[in-house]
Structures are given as C-alpha cells and as structure tokens.
PDB file of N, CA, C and O in Angstrom:
ATOM      1  N   UNK A 369    -108.564 -92.118 147.910  1.00 62.00           N
ATOM      2  CA  UNK A 369    -108.503 -92.536 146.517  1.00 62.00           C
ATOM      3  C   UNK A 369    -107.447 -93.614 146.407  1.00 62.00           C
ATOM      4  O   UNK A 369    -106.326 -93.435 146.859  1.00 62.00           O
ATOM      5  N   UNK A 370    -107.809 -94.728 145.802  1.00 75.00           N
ATOM      6  CA  UNK A 370    -106.852 -95.807 145.606  1.00 75.00           C
ATOM      7  C   UNK A 370    -106.448 -95.851 144.138  1.00 75.00           C
ATOM      8  O   UNK A 370    -107.296 -95.870 143.249  1.00 75.00           O
ATOM      9  N   UNK A 371    -105.164 -95.844 143.918  1.00 79.00           N
ATOM     10  CA  UNK A 371    -104.600 -95.948 142.580  1.00 79.00           C
ATOM     11  C   UNK A 371    -103.377 -96.840 142.699  1.00 79.00           C
ATOM     12  O   UNK A 371    -102.515 -96.598 143.541  1.00 79.00           O
ATOM     13  N   UNK A 372    -103.292 -97.870 141.889  1.00 82.00           N
ATOM     14  CA  UNK A 372    -102.210 -98.841 142.020  1.00 82.00           C
ATOM     15  C   UNK A 372    -100.830 -98.227 141.886  1.00 82.00           C
ATOM     16  O   UNK A 372     -99.871 -98.705 142.483  1.00 82.00           O
ATOM     17  N   UNK A 373    -100.681 -97.183 141.118  1.00 85.00           N
ATOM     18  CA  UNK A 373     -99.366 -96.585 140.886  1.00 85.00           C
ATOM     19  C   UNK A 373     -99.034 -95.470 141.876  1.00 85.00           C
ATOM     20  O   UNK A 373     -97.985 -94.847 141.774  1.00 85.00           O
ATOM     21  N   UNK A 374     -99.925 -95.221 142.823  1.00 88.00           N
ATOM     22  CA  UNK A 374     -99.662 -94.173 143.814  1.00 88.00           C
ATOM     23  C   UNK A 374     -98.527 -94.598 144.735  1.00 88.00           C
ATOM     24  O   UNK A 374     -98.375 -95.762 145.057  1.00 88.00           O
ATOM     25  N   UNK A 375     -97.718 -93.630 145.118  1.00 89.00           N
ATOM     26  CA  UNK A 375     -96.606 -93.894 146.022  1.00 89.00           C
ATOM     27  C   UNK A 375     -96.836 -93.147 147.340  1.00 89.00           C
ATOM     28  O   UNK A 375     -97.686 -92.254 147.423  1.00 89.00           O
ATOM     29  N   UNK A 376     -96.055 -93.520 148.347  1.00 89.00           N
ATOM     30  CA  UNK A 376     -96.160 -92.852 149.644  1.00 89.00           C
ATOM     31  C   UNK A 376     -95.820 -91.373 149.512  1.00 89.00           C
ATOM     32  O   UNK A 376     -96.470 -90.520 150.121  1.00 89.00           O
ATOM     33  N   UNK A 377     -94.810 -91.088 148.724  1.00 91.00           N
ATOM     34  CA  UNK A 377     -94.390 -89.688 148.547  1.00 91.00           C
ATOM     35  C   UNK A 377     -95.492 -88.870 147.875  1.00 91.00           C
ATOM     36  O   UNK A 377     -95.755 -87.731 148.253  1.00 91.00           O
ATOM     37  N   UNK A 378     -96.116 -89.448 146.862  1.00 92.00           N
ATOM     38  CA  UNK A 378     -97.184 -88.753 146.165  1.00 92.00           C
ATOM     39  C   UNK A 378     -98.374 -88.488 147.065  1.00 92.00           C
ATOM     40  O   UNK A 378     -98.961 -87.401 147.043  1.00 92.00           O
ATOM     41  N   UNK A 379     -98.737 -89.477 147.877  1.00 91.00           N
ATOM     42  CA  UNK A 379     -99.867 -89.302 148.793  1.00 91.00           C
ATOM     43  C   UNK A 379     -99.570 -88.236 149.839  1.00 91.00           C
ATOM     44  O   UNK A 379    -100.410 -87.372 150.122  1.00 91.00           O
ATOM     45  N   UNK A 380     -98.375 -88.274 150.408  1.00 94.00           N
ATOM     46  CA  UNK A 380     -98.011 -87.307 151.435  1.00 94.00           C
ATOM     47  C   UNK A 380     -97.962 -85.884 150.881  1.00 94.00           C
ATOM     48  O   UNK A 380     -98.555 -84.953 151.442  1.00 94.00           O
ATOM     49  N   UNK A 381     -97.288 -85.707 149.765  1.00 95.00           N
ATOM     50  CA  UNK A 381     -97.198 -84.363 149.180  1.00 95.00           C
ATOM     51  C   UNK A 381     -98.549 -83.882 148.661  1.00 95.00           C
ATOM     52  O   UNK A 381     -98.838 -82.681 148.686  1.00 95.00           O
ATOM     53  N   UNK A 382     -99.392 -84.797 148.205  1.00 94.00           N
ATOM     54  CA  UNK A 382    -100.737 -84.415 147.784  1.00 94.00           C
ATOM     55  C   UNK A 382    -101.565 -83.894 148.940  1.00 94.00           C
ATOM     56  O   UNK A 382    -102.271 -82.882 148.809  1.00 94.00           O
ATOM     57  N   UNK A 383    -101.482 -84.571 150.087  1.00 95.00           N
ATOM     58  CA  UNK A 383    -102.218 -84.091 151.267  1.00 95.00           C
ATOM     59  C   UNK A 383    -101.712 -82.732 151.726  1.00 95.00           C
ATOM     60  O   UNK A 383    -102.509 -81.852 152.077  1.00 95.00           O
ATOM     61  N   UNK A 384    -100.398 -82.564 151.714  1.00 96.00           N
ATOM     62  CA  UNK A 384     -99.828 -81.280 152.142  1.00 96.00           C
ATOM     63  C   UNK A 384    -100.233 -80.161 151.189  1.00 96.00           C
ATOM     64  O   UNK A 384    -100.655 -79.083 151.623  1.00 96.00           O
ATOM     65  N   UNK A 385    -100.137 -80.407 149.885  1.00 95.00           N
ATOM     66  CA  UNK A 385    -100.480 -79.379 148.897  1.00 95.00           C
ATOM     67  C   UNK A 385    -101.964 -79.017 148.962  1.00 95.00           C
ATOM     68  O   UNK A 385    -102.326 -77.836 148.887  1.00 95.00           O
ATOM     69  N   UNK A 386    -102.825 -80.007 149.112  1.00 92.00           N
ATOM     70  CA  UNK A 386    -104.258 -79.735 149.214  1.00 92.00           C
ATOM     71  C   UNK A 386    -104.615 -78.957 150.463  1.00 92.00           C
ATOM     72  O   UNK A 386    -105.428 -78.029 150.426  1.00 92.00           O
ATOM     73  N   UNK A 387    -103.986 -79.322 151.573  1.00 92.00           N
ATOM     74  CA  UNK A 387    -104.248 -78.612 152.825  1.00 92.00           C
ATOM     75  C   UNK A 387    -103.760 -77.174 152.759  1.00 92.00           C
ATOM     76  O   UNK A 387    -104.466 -76.252 153.188  1.00 92.00           O
ATOM     77  N   UNK A 388    -102.561 -76.978 152.218  1.00 93.00           N
ATOM     78  CA  UNK A 388    -102.036 -75.611 152.096  1.00 93.00           C
ATOM     79  C   UNK A 388    -102.893 -74.761 151.165  1.00 93.00           C
ATOM     80  O   UNK A 388    -103.111 -73.578 151.431  1.00 93.00           O
ATOM     81  N   UNK A 389    -103.390 -75.359 150.095  1.00 89.00           N
ATOM     82  CA  UNK A 389    -104.262 -74.624 149.173  1.00 89.00           C
ATOM     83  C   UNK A 389    -105.533 -74.179 149.872  1.00 89.00           C
ATOM     84  O   UNK A 389    -105.959 -73.023 149.739  1.00 89.00           O
ATOM     85  N   UNK A 390    -106.150 -75.077 150.631  1.00 84.00           N
ATOM     86  CA  UNK A 390    -107.382 -74.727 151.345  1.00 84.00           C
ATOM     87  C   UNK A 390    -107.126 -73.656 152.401  1.00 84.00           C
ATOM     88  O   UNK A 390    -107.905 -72.704 152.525  1.00 84.00           O
ATOM     89  N   UNK A 391    -106.034 -73.778 153.143  1.00 86.00           N
ATOM     90  CA  UNK A 391    -105.716 -72.788 154.188  1.00 86.00           C
ATOM     91  C   UNK A 391    -105.434 -71.423 153.560  1.00 86.00           C
ATOM     92  O   UNK A 391    -105.908 -70.392 154.049  1.00 86.00           O
ATOM     93  N   UNK A 392    -104.681 -71.414 152.462  1.00 86.00           N
ATOM     94  CA  UNK A 392    -104.384 -70.129 151.799  1.00 86.00           C
ATOM     95  C   UNK A 392    -105.657 -69.512 151.216  1.00 86.00           C
ATOM     96  O   UNK A 392    -105.805 -68.289 151.226  1.00 86.00           O
ATOM     97  N   UNK A 393    -106.578 -70.318 150.737  1.00 82.00           N
ATOM     98  CA  UNK A 393    -107.828 -69.769 150.210  1.00 82.00           C
ATOM     99  C   UNK A 393    -108.712 -69.245 151.337  1.00 82.00           C
ATOM    100  O   UNK A 393    -109.381 -68.212 151.178  1.00 82.00           O
ATOM    101  N   UNK A 394    -108.734 -69.936 152.466  1.00 79.00           N
ATOM    102  CA  UNK A 394    -109.545 -69.484 153.603  1.00 79.00           C
ATOM    103  C   UNK A 394    -109.016 -68.170 154.158  1.00 79.00           C
ATOM    104  O   UNK A 394    -109.792 -67.261 154.478  1.00 79.00           O
ATOM    105  N   UNK A 395    -107.695 -68.057 154.251  1.00 81.00           N
ATOM    106  CA  UNK A 395    -107.110 -66.846 154.829  1.00 81.00           C
ATOM    107  C   UNK A 395    -107.032 -65.696 153.828  1.00 81.00           C
ATOM    108  O   UNK A 395    -106.704 -64.584 154.205  1.00 81.00           O
ATOM    109  N   UNK A 396    -107.323 -65.946 152.567  1.00 76.00           N
ATOM    110  CA  UNK A 396    -107.328 -64.891 151.571  1.00 76.00           C
ATOM    111  C   UNK A 396    -106.004 -64.647 150.898  1.00 76.00           C
ATOM    112  O   UNK A 396    -105.855 -63.665 150.163  1.00 76.00           O
ATOM    113  N   UNK A 397    -105.020 -65.507 151.129  1.00 80.00           N
ATOM    114  CA  UNK A 397    -103.716 -65.344 150.491  1.00 80.00           C
ATOM    115  C   UNK A 397    -103.856 -65.513 148.982  1.00 80.00           C
ATOM    116  O   UNK A 397    -103.268 -64.780 148.208  1.00 80.00           O
ATOM    117  N   UNK A 398    -104.647 -66.506 148.587  1.00 76.00           N
ATOM    118  CA  UNK A 398    -104.962 -66.688 147.166  1.00 76.00           C
ATOM    119  C   UNK A 398    -106.472 -66.644 147.011  1.00 76.00           C
ATOM    120  O   UNK A 398    -107.215 -66.949 147.950  1.00 76.00           O
ATOM    121  N   UNK A 399    -106.920 -66.232 145.862  1.00 72.00           N
ATOM    122  CA  UNK A 399    -108.361 -66.199 145.624  1.00 72.00           C
ATOM    123  C   UNK A 399    -108.650 -66.826 144.267  1.00 72.00           C
ATOM    124  O   UNK A 399    -107.853 -66.738 143.336  1.00 72.00           O
ATOM    125  N   UNK A 400    -109.765 -67.479 144.212  1.00 66.00           N
ATOM    126  CA  UNK A 400    -110.208 -68.107 142.976  1.00 66.00           C
ATOM    127  C   UNK A 400    -111.395 -67.315 142.469  1.00 66.00           C
ATOM    128  O   UNK A 400    -112.372 -67.111 143.182  1.00 66.00           O
ATOM    129  N   UNK A 401    -111.331 -66.875 141.248  1.00 63.00           N
ATOM    130  CA  UNK A 401    -112.344 -65.968 140.736  1.00 63.00           C
ATOM    131  C   UNK A 401    -113.713 -66.615 140.567  1.00 63.00           C
ATOM    132  O   UNK A 401    -114.725 -65.988 140.804  1.00 63.00           O
ATOM    133  N   UNK A 402    -113.751 -67.858 140.172  1.00 58.00           N
ATOM    134  CA  UNK A 402    -115.054 -68.457 139.906  1.00 58.00           C
ATOM    135  C   UNK A 402    -115.344 -69.695 140.747  1.00 58.00           C
ATOM    136  O   UNK A 402    -116.422 -70.256 140.660  1.00 58.00           O
ATOM    137  N   UNK A 403    -114.423 -70.138 141.555  1.00 58.00           N
ATOM    138  CA  UNK A 403    -114.674 -71.324 142.387  1.00 58.00           C
ATOM    139  C   UNK A 403    -115.338 -70.882 143.680  1.00 58.00           C
ATOM    140  O   UNK A 403    -114.770 -70.144 144.470  1.00 58.00           O
ATOM    141  N   UNK A 404    -116.544 -71.363 143.889  1.00 62.00           N
ATOM    142  CA  UNK A 404    -117.272 -71.007 145.092  1.00 62.00           C
ATOM    143  C   UNK A 404    -116.842 -71.843 146.294  1.00 62.00           C
ATOM    144  O   UNK A 404    -116.931 -71.403 147.412  1.00 62.00           O
ATOM    145  N   UNK A 405    -116.372 -73.043 146.052  1.00 72.00           N
ATOM    146  CA  UNK A 405    -116.046 -73.956 147.142  1.00 72.00           C
ATOM    147  C   UNK A 405    -114.537 -74.076 147.295  1.00 72.00           C
ATOM    148  O   UNK A 405    -113.850 -74.579 146.428  1.00 72.00           O
ATOM    149  N   UNK A 406    -114.050 -73.619 148.418  1.00 76.00           N
ATOM    150  CA  UNK A 406    -112.612 -73.614 148.681  1.00 76.00           C
ATOM    151  C   UNK A 406    -112.058 -75.028 148.740  1.00 76.00           C
ATOM    152  O   UNK A 406    -110.977 -75.314 148.239  1.00 76.00           O
ATOM    153  N   UNK A 407    -112.814 -75.939 149.321  1.00 76.00           N
ATOM    154  CA  UNK A 407    -112.307 -77.293 149.511  1.00 76.00           C
ATOM    155  C   UNK A 407    -112.216 -78.069 148.206  1.00 76.00           C
ATOM    156  O   UNK A 407    -111.441 -79.006 148.096  1.00 76.00           O
ATOM    157  N   UNK A 408    -113.001 -77.678 147.221  1.00 82.00           N
ATOM    158  CA  UNK A 408    -112.899 -78.314 145.901  1.00 82.00           C
ATOM    159  C   UNK A 408    -111.533 -77.997 145.302  1.00 82.00           C
ATOM    160  O   UNK A 408    -110.872 -78.873 144.729  1.00 82.00           O
ATOM    161  N   UNK A 409    -111.087 -76.771 145.463  1.00 83.00           N
ATOM    162  CA  UNK A 409    -109.770 -76.407 144.945  1.00 83.00           C
ATOM    163  C   UNK A 409    -108.673 -77.185 145.659  1.00 83.00           C
ATOM    164  O   UNK A 409    -107.720 -77.644 145.029  1.00 83.00           O
ATOM    165  N   UNK A 410    -108.805 -77.369 146.959  1.00 85.00           N
ATOM    166  CA  UNK A 410    -107.820 -78.147 147.709  1.00 85.00           C
ATOM    167  C   UNK A 410    -107.791 -79.596 147.267  1.00 85.00           C
ATOM    168  O   UNK A 410    -106.720 -80.195 147.128  1.00 85.00           O
ATOM    169  N   UNK A 411    -108.954 -80.171 147.005  1.00 88.00           N
ATOM    170  CA  UNK A 411    -109.022 -81.568 146.559  1.00 88.00           C
ATOM    171  C   UNK A 411    -108.437 -81.722 145.161  1.00 88.00           C
ATOM    172  O   UNK A 411    -107.738 -82.704 144.879  1.00 88.00           O
ATOM    173  N   UNK A 412    -108.703 -80.781 144.281  1.00 90.00           N
ATOM    174  CA  UNK A 412    -108.149 -80.851 142.928  1.00 90.00           C
ATOM    175  C   UNK A 412    -106.632 -80.725 142.934  1.00 90.00           C
ATOM    176  O   UNK A 412    -105.930 -81.483 142.260  1.00 90.00           O
ATOM    177  N   UNK A 413    -106.128 -79.778 143.696  1.00 91.00           N
ATOM    178  CA  UNK A 413    -104.677 -79.604 143.797  1.00 91.00           C
ATOM    179  C   UNK A 413    -104.049 -80.860 144.393  1.00 91.00           C
ATOM    180  O   UNK A 413    -103.013 -81.337 143.920  1.00 91.00           O
ATOM    181  N   UNK A 414    -104.683 -81.416 145.410  1.00 93.00           N
ATOM    182  CA  UNK A 414    -104.170 -82.620 146.047  1.00 93.00           C
ATOM    183  C   UNK A 414    -104.094 -83.784 145.067  1.00 93.00           C
ATOM    184  O   UNK A 414    -103.091 -84.498 145.005  1.00 93.00           O
ATOM    185  N   UNK A 415    -105.137 -83.988 144.286  1.00 93.00           N
ATOM    186  CA  UNK A 415    -105.156 -85.092 143.321  1.00 93.00           C
ATOM    187  C   UNK A 415    -104.099 -84.909 142.238  1.00 93.00           C
ATOM    188  O   UNK A 415    -103.392 -85.862 141.879  1.00 93.00           O
ATOM    189  N   UNK A 416    -103.969 -83.696 141.736  1.00 94.00           N
ATOM    190  CA  UNK A 416    -102.985 -83.441 140.676  1.00 94.00           C
ATOM    191  C   UNK A 416    -101.565 -83.652 141.198  1.00 94.00           C
ATOM    192  O   UNK A 416    -100.743 -84.300 140.547  1.00 94.00           O
ATOM    193  N   UNK A 417    -101.280 -83.138 142.382  1.00 95.00           N
ATOM    194  CA  UNK A 417     -99.941 -83.295 142.961  1.00 95.00           C
ATOM    195  C   UNK A 417     -99.651 -84.766 143.227  1.00 95.00           C
ATOM    196  O   UNK A 417     -98.551 -85.252 142.946  1.00 95.00           O
ATOM    197  N   UNK A 418    -100.632 -85.507 143.740  1.00 94.00           N
ATOM    198  CA  UNK A 418    -100.416 -86.921 144.022  1.00 94.00           C
ATOM    199  C   UNK A 418    -100.083 -87.695 142.746  1.00 94.00           C
ATOM    200  O   UNK A 418     -99.153 -88.500 142.728  1.00 94.00           O
ATOM    201  N   UNK A 419    -100.806 -87.428 141.681  1.00 93.00           N
ATOM    202  CA  UNK A 419    -100.557 -88.141 140.422  1.00 93.00           C
ATOM    203  C   UNK A 419     -99.191 -87.777 139.857  1.00 93.00           C
ATOM    204  O   UNK A 419     -98.415 -88.654 139.462  1.00 93.00           O
ATOM    205  N   UNK A 420     -98.861 -86.504 139.830  1.00 94.00           N
ATOM    206  CA  UNK A 420     -97.593 -86.068 139.244  1.00 94.00           C
ATOM    207  C   UNK A 420     -96.411 -86.610 140.042  1.00 94.00           C
ATOM    208  O   UNK A 420     -95.464 -87.166 139.472  1.00 94.00           O
ATOM    209  N   UNK A 421     -96.451 -86.482 141.357  1.00 93.00           N
ATOM    210  CA  UNK A 421     -95.341 -86.970 142.181  1.00 93.00           C
ATOM    211  C   UNK A 421     -95.249 -88.486 142.114  1.00 93.00           C
ATOM    212  O   UNK A 421     -94.151 -89.045 142.069  1.00 93.00           O
ATOM    213  N   UNK A 422     -96.377 -89.171 142.087  1.00 92.00           N
ATOM    214  CA  UNK A 422     -96.345 -90.630 141.983  1.00 92.00           C
ATOM    215  C   UNK A 422     -95.754 -91.091 140.660  1.00 92.00           C
ATOM    216  O   UNK A 422     -95.066 -92.109 140.600  1.00 92.00           O
ATOM    217  N   UNK A 423     -96.016 -90.356 139.602  1.00 91.00           N
ATOM    218  CA  UNK A 423     -95.436 -90.715 138.309  1.00 91.00           C
ATOM    219  C   UNK A 423     -93.937 -90.419 138.264  1.00 91.00           C
ATOM    220  O   UNK A 423     -93.192 -91.101 137.561  1.00 91.00           O
ATOM    221  N   UNK A 424     -93.502 -89.411 139.007  1.00 92.00           N
ATOM    222  CA  UNK A 424     -92.087 -89.059 139.021  1.00 92.00           C
ATOM    223  C   UNK A 424     -91.266 -89.953 139.938  1.00 92.00           C
ATOM    224  O   UNK A 424     -90.063 -90.090 139.747  1.00 92.00           O
ATOM    225  N   UNK A 425     -91.900 -90.540 140.941  1.00 89.00           N
ATOM    226  CA  UNK A 425     -91.199 -91.442 141.850  1.00 89.00           C
ATOM    227  C   UNK A 425     -91.665 -92.862 141.582  1.00 89.00           C
ATOM    228  O   UNK A 425     -92.791 -93.089 141.164  1.00 89.00           O
ATOM    229  N   UNK A 426     -90.801 -93.802 141.811  1.00 76.00           N
ATOM    230  CA  UNK A 426     -91.181 -95.197 141.602  1.00 76.00           C
ATOM    231  C   UNK A 426     -91.410 -95.864 142.949  1.00 76.00           C
ATOM    232  O   UNK A 426     -90.790 -95.513 143.939  1.00 76.00           O
ATOM    233  N   UNK A 427     -92.304 -96.824 142.974  1.00 63.00           N
ATOM    234  CA  UNK A 427     -92.547 -97.537 144.218  1.00 63.00           C
ATOM    235  C   UNK A 427     -91.402 -98.502 144.479  1.00 63.00           C
ATOM    236  O   UNK A 427     -90.793 -99.031 143.561  1.00 63.00           O
ATOM    237  N   UNK A 428     -91.108 -98.692 145.737  1.00 64.00           N
ATOM    238  CA  UNK A 428     -90.016 -99.577 146.117  1.00 64.00           C
ATOM    239  C   UNK A 428     -90.436-101.020 145.890  1.00 64.00           C
ATOM    240  O   UNK A 428     -91.581-101.386 146.154  1.00 64.00           O
ATOM    241  N   UNK A 429     -89.527-101.873 145.407  1.00 58.00           N
ATOM    242  CA  UNK A 429     -89.900-103.255 145.135  1.00 58.00           C
ATOM    243  C   UNK A 429     -90.313-104.036 146.374  1.00 58.00           C
ATOM    244  O   UNK A 429     -91.106-104.937 146.291  1.00 58.00           O
ATOM    245  N   UNK A 430     -89.829-103.684 147.536  1.00 54.00           N
ATOM    246  CA  UNK A 430     -90.173-104.396 148.752  1.00 54.00           C
ATOM    247  C   UNK A 430     -91.446-103.902 149.416  1.00 54.00           C
ATOM    248  O   UNK A 430     -91.831-104.375 150.464  1.00 54.00           O
ATOM    249  N   UNK A 431     -92.124-102.941 148.832  1.00 56.00           N
ATOM    250  CA  UNK A 431     -93.303-102.322 149.423  1.00 56.00           C
ATOM    251  C   UNK A 431     -94.565-103.020 148.920  1.00 56.00           C
ATOM    252  O   UNK A 431     -95.362-102.451 148.205  1.00 56.00           O
ATOM    253  N   UNK A 432     -94.762-104.266 149.303  1.00 61.00           N
ATOM    254  CA  UNK A 432     -95.892-105.052 148.809  1.00 61.00           C
ATOM    255  C   UNK A 432     -97.029-105.152 149.815  1.00 61.00           C
ATOM    256  O   UNK A 432     -98.091-105.648 149.484  1.00 61.00           O
ATOM    257  N   UNK A 433     -96.824-104.684 151.047  1.00 58.00           N
ATOM    258  CA  UNK A 433     -97.850-104.815 152.077  1.00 58.00           C
ATOM    259  C   UNK A 433     -99.139-104.099 151.729  1.00 58.00           C
ATOM    260  O   UNK A 433    -100.230-104.643 151.874  1.00 58.00           O
ATOM    261  N   UNK A 434     -99.033-102.871 151.249  1.00 57.00           N
ATOM    262  CA  UNK A 434    -100.220-102.108 150.895  1.00 57.00           C
ATOM    263  C   UNK A 434    -100.894-102.673 149.660  1.00 57.00           C
ATOM    264  O   UNK A 434    -102.117-102.705 149.573  1.00 57.00           O
ATOM    265  N   UNK A 435    -100.114-103.158 148.717  1.00 60.00           N
ATOM    266  CA  UNK A 435    -100.704-103.744 147.519  1.00 60.00           C
ATOM    267  C   UNK A 435    -101.500-104.987 147.862  1.00 60.00           C
ATOM    268  O   UNK A 435    -102.582-105.214 147.314  1.00 60.00           O
ATOM    269  N   UNK A 436    -100.992-105.822 148.783  1.00 63.00           N
ATOM    270  CA  UNK A 436    -101.726-107.026 149.193  1.00 63.00           C
ATOM    271  C   UNK A 436    -103.007-106.674 149.926  1.00 63.00           C
ATOM    272  O   UNK A 436    -103.994-107.388 149.841  1.00 63.00           O
ATOM    273  N   UNK A 437    -103.014-105.552 150.636  1.00 61.00           N
ATOM    274  CA  UNK A 437    -104.207-105.162 151.380  1.00 61.00           C
ATOM    275  C   UNK A 437    -105.345-104.802 150.454  1.00 61.00           C
ATOM    276  O   UNK A 437    -106.518-104.958 150.799  1.00 61.00           O
ATOM    277  N   UNK A 438    -105.037-104.335 149.248  1.00 60.00           N
ATOM    278  CA  UNK A 438    -106.072-103.916 148.314  1.00 60.00           C
ATOM    279  C   UNK A 438    -106.330-104.906 147.184  1.00 60.00           C
ATOM    280  O   UNK A 438    -107.112-104.617 146.302  1.00 60.00           O
ATOM    281  N   UNK A 439    -105.685-106.045 147.210  1.00 65.00           N
ATOM    282  CA  UNK A 439    -105.926-107.037 146.169  1.00 65.00           C
ATOM    283  C   UNK A 439    -107.268-107.705 146.390  1.00 65.00           C
ATOM    284  O   UNK A 439    -107.658-108.012 147.511  1.00 65.00           O
ATOM    285  N   UNK A 440    -107.963-107.931 145.304  1.00 59.00           N
ATOM    286  CA  UNK A 440    -109.241-108.611 145.352  1.00 59.00           C
ATOM    287  C   UNK A 440    -109.101-109.951 144.652  1.00 59.00           C
ATOM    288  O   UNK A 440    -108.667-110.014 143.513  1.00 59.00           O
ATOM    289  N   UNK A 441    -109.456-110.992 145.332  1.00 48.00           N
ATOM    290  CA  UNK A 441    -109.303-112.322 144.757  1.00 48.00           C
ATOM    291  C   UNK A 441    -110.532-112.705 143.949  1.00 48.00           C
ATOM    292  O   UNK A 441    -111.606-112.360 144.173  1.00 48.00           O
TER     293      UNK A 441
END
C-alpha cells in the first residue's frame, strides 16, 4: 500500500502488528467470533497500526529517495 504520509516506522510496526495478529489467531491465543479469515484480521490490524504510527511520527526532511521513486510526471 502506498500512502504519501506513510513513514518507515509506521510501515515496520504495521508489518509486525499484522504478523503477530495472524500468528496469535492461528495458534488460538486470540479468537475472532465472526471473522472467518485470519489473514483479513492481520491485514486490518496492520493497516490501522501503519496509519496511526505514521500520523504520530513525522517523515525526515532528508528522506526524499522513496518519494521520488513514486512520483509520476
């Protein structure tokens, strides 16, 4: 998922949170009463964590390499 305001910290913590959610659901540590697909819960948690952490952290001013890679002329 590409979002201009996403930060490295948000992406990293989103991946970790989504993976941990899926692993905990597979092993039975947590259970979802109506969600049939475990990976959907992991993806939702990952997206929410990425957005929240990205909004709480600011991107570094010198971090323009990734932004240039996704610019469309």
